[in-house]
Amino acid sequence: MSRADAPYRHARTEARRSHRALAVVGVLVLLLAAGGFGAAWWFQHSLDGNIERIGDPFAEVSSPPEAEEETEAVNLLVLGSDSRISAGDPGQWKAGAQRTDAIMLVHLPANRKSAQVVSIPRDSWVPIPGHGEAKINAAFSYGGPSLMIQTVQDLTGVKIDHFVVTDFESFTSMTDALDGVRIRVPEDIGDGKQVFFSKGVHMMSGEEALKYTRQRHGLNNGDFGRVQRQQNWMRAILAKVNNNRNDVGMMSQFFTTVSKSVAADDGFTIDRMRNLYMSARGLATNDVDFMTAPYSGTGRSDDGQSIVVLDRERFDPLMKAIAKDEAGSYVKEHADDLEVLPATVK
């Protein structure tokens, strides 16, 4: 349906795509680490003041059925968008003015022994309440945070507890605030133009990491391969933060940069983040499962749009496991059937 695609028909640049997808990790880092960084009240609340507030996007959202047993699991819907301010102010809302290229469902189980991060491809063809079928990122353009939450809840059956939007102009500075990130390249690979990475371990600056995630040619599965590189970068960021938590200067600069790039619902305060951190402080980088929502490939909608076709035979059981707070064991048992990020990414 061409009308559904109209709000975001204009071309997007490669840099914007990578910025959106990559900076999402800042939210996870802020949740897992910033809440417990130092004991300084003033610093934690200065971070809270940096976070833009978008009100209560859940007021107009109907929740999916509760799991049979109530849990203390927490589910975050994290988006990467061009604009945080207009996304949070209904008075400034204009259909098509906001786009989201990164959509991630972050699940923190009640036992806090793991975390799951599921990337939902922006071109996934799904039902959007009140608008028929369209690419999933159209939901944000049509109706902002509330419609996006409703769309994801209806698609997955997972109750969303908090909603976060990021902007991405500070992507390179976030990486550089950590003095770079360590990423392994398993073989020489280049695009025949300007991007080439030799085999080995690289300490990448922000600009280098941007090139790494933008590279297309030579990657497995095209854009899906790039998603894995983006997730690999996220994993590297988490590892760098975990290994440098005692570096007060580095962590202060990094968390300040991240907090200035985030907008969240009013209930997701720094106190809430700190409480979640305290309950999950034993998590290590290897305890976080990154994966792409199961898909069967790409296709064409009836009106000719290029779309991603979700594999519901694999997608639905995964989402059911998340809804029932059984994702950790489910991923371990079905890793071969899921799009889990491998230890080494091409």
CSV table of C-alpha atoms in Angstrom, one decimal, residues 35 51 126 165 169 240 281 291 324 327:
chain,number,residue,atom,x,y,z
A,35,GLY,CA,22.5,3.2,37.6
A,51,ILE,CA,17.2,12.5,29.7
A,126,VAL,CA,3.0,-6.2,10.0
A,165,VAL,CA,13.9,6.8,21.9
A,169,GLU,CA,24.3,12.6,16.3
A,240,LYS,CA,34.4,-1.9,27.2
A,281,ARG,CA,24.5,-6.1,38.7
A,291,MET,CA,19.5,-11.6,18.0
A,324,LYS,CA,6.3,-16.0,29.8
A,327,ALA,CA,13.5,-16.5,27.1
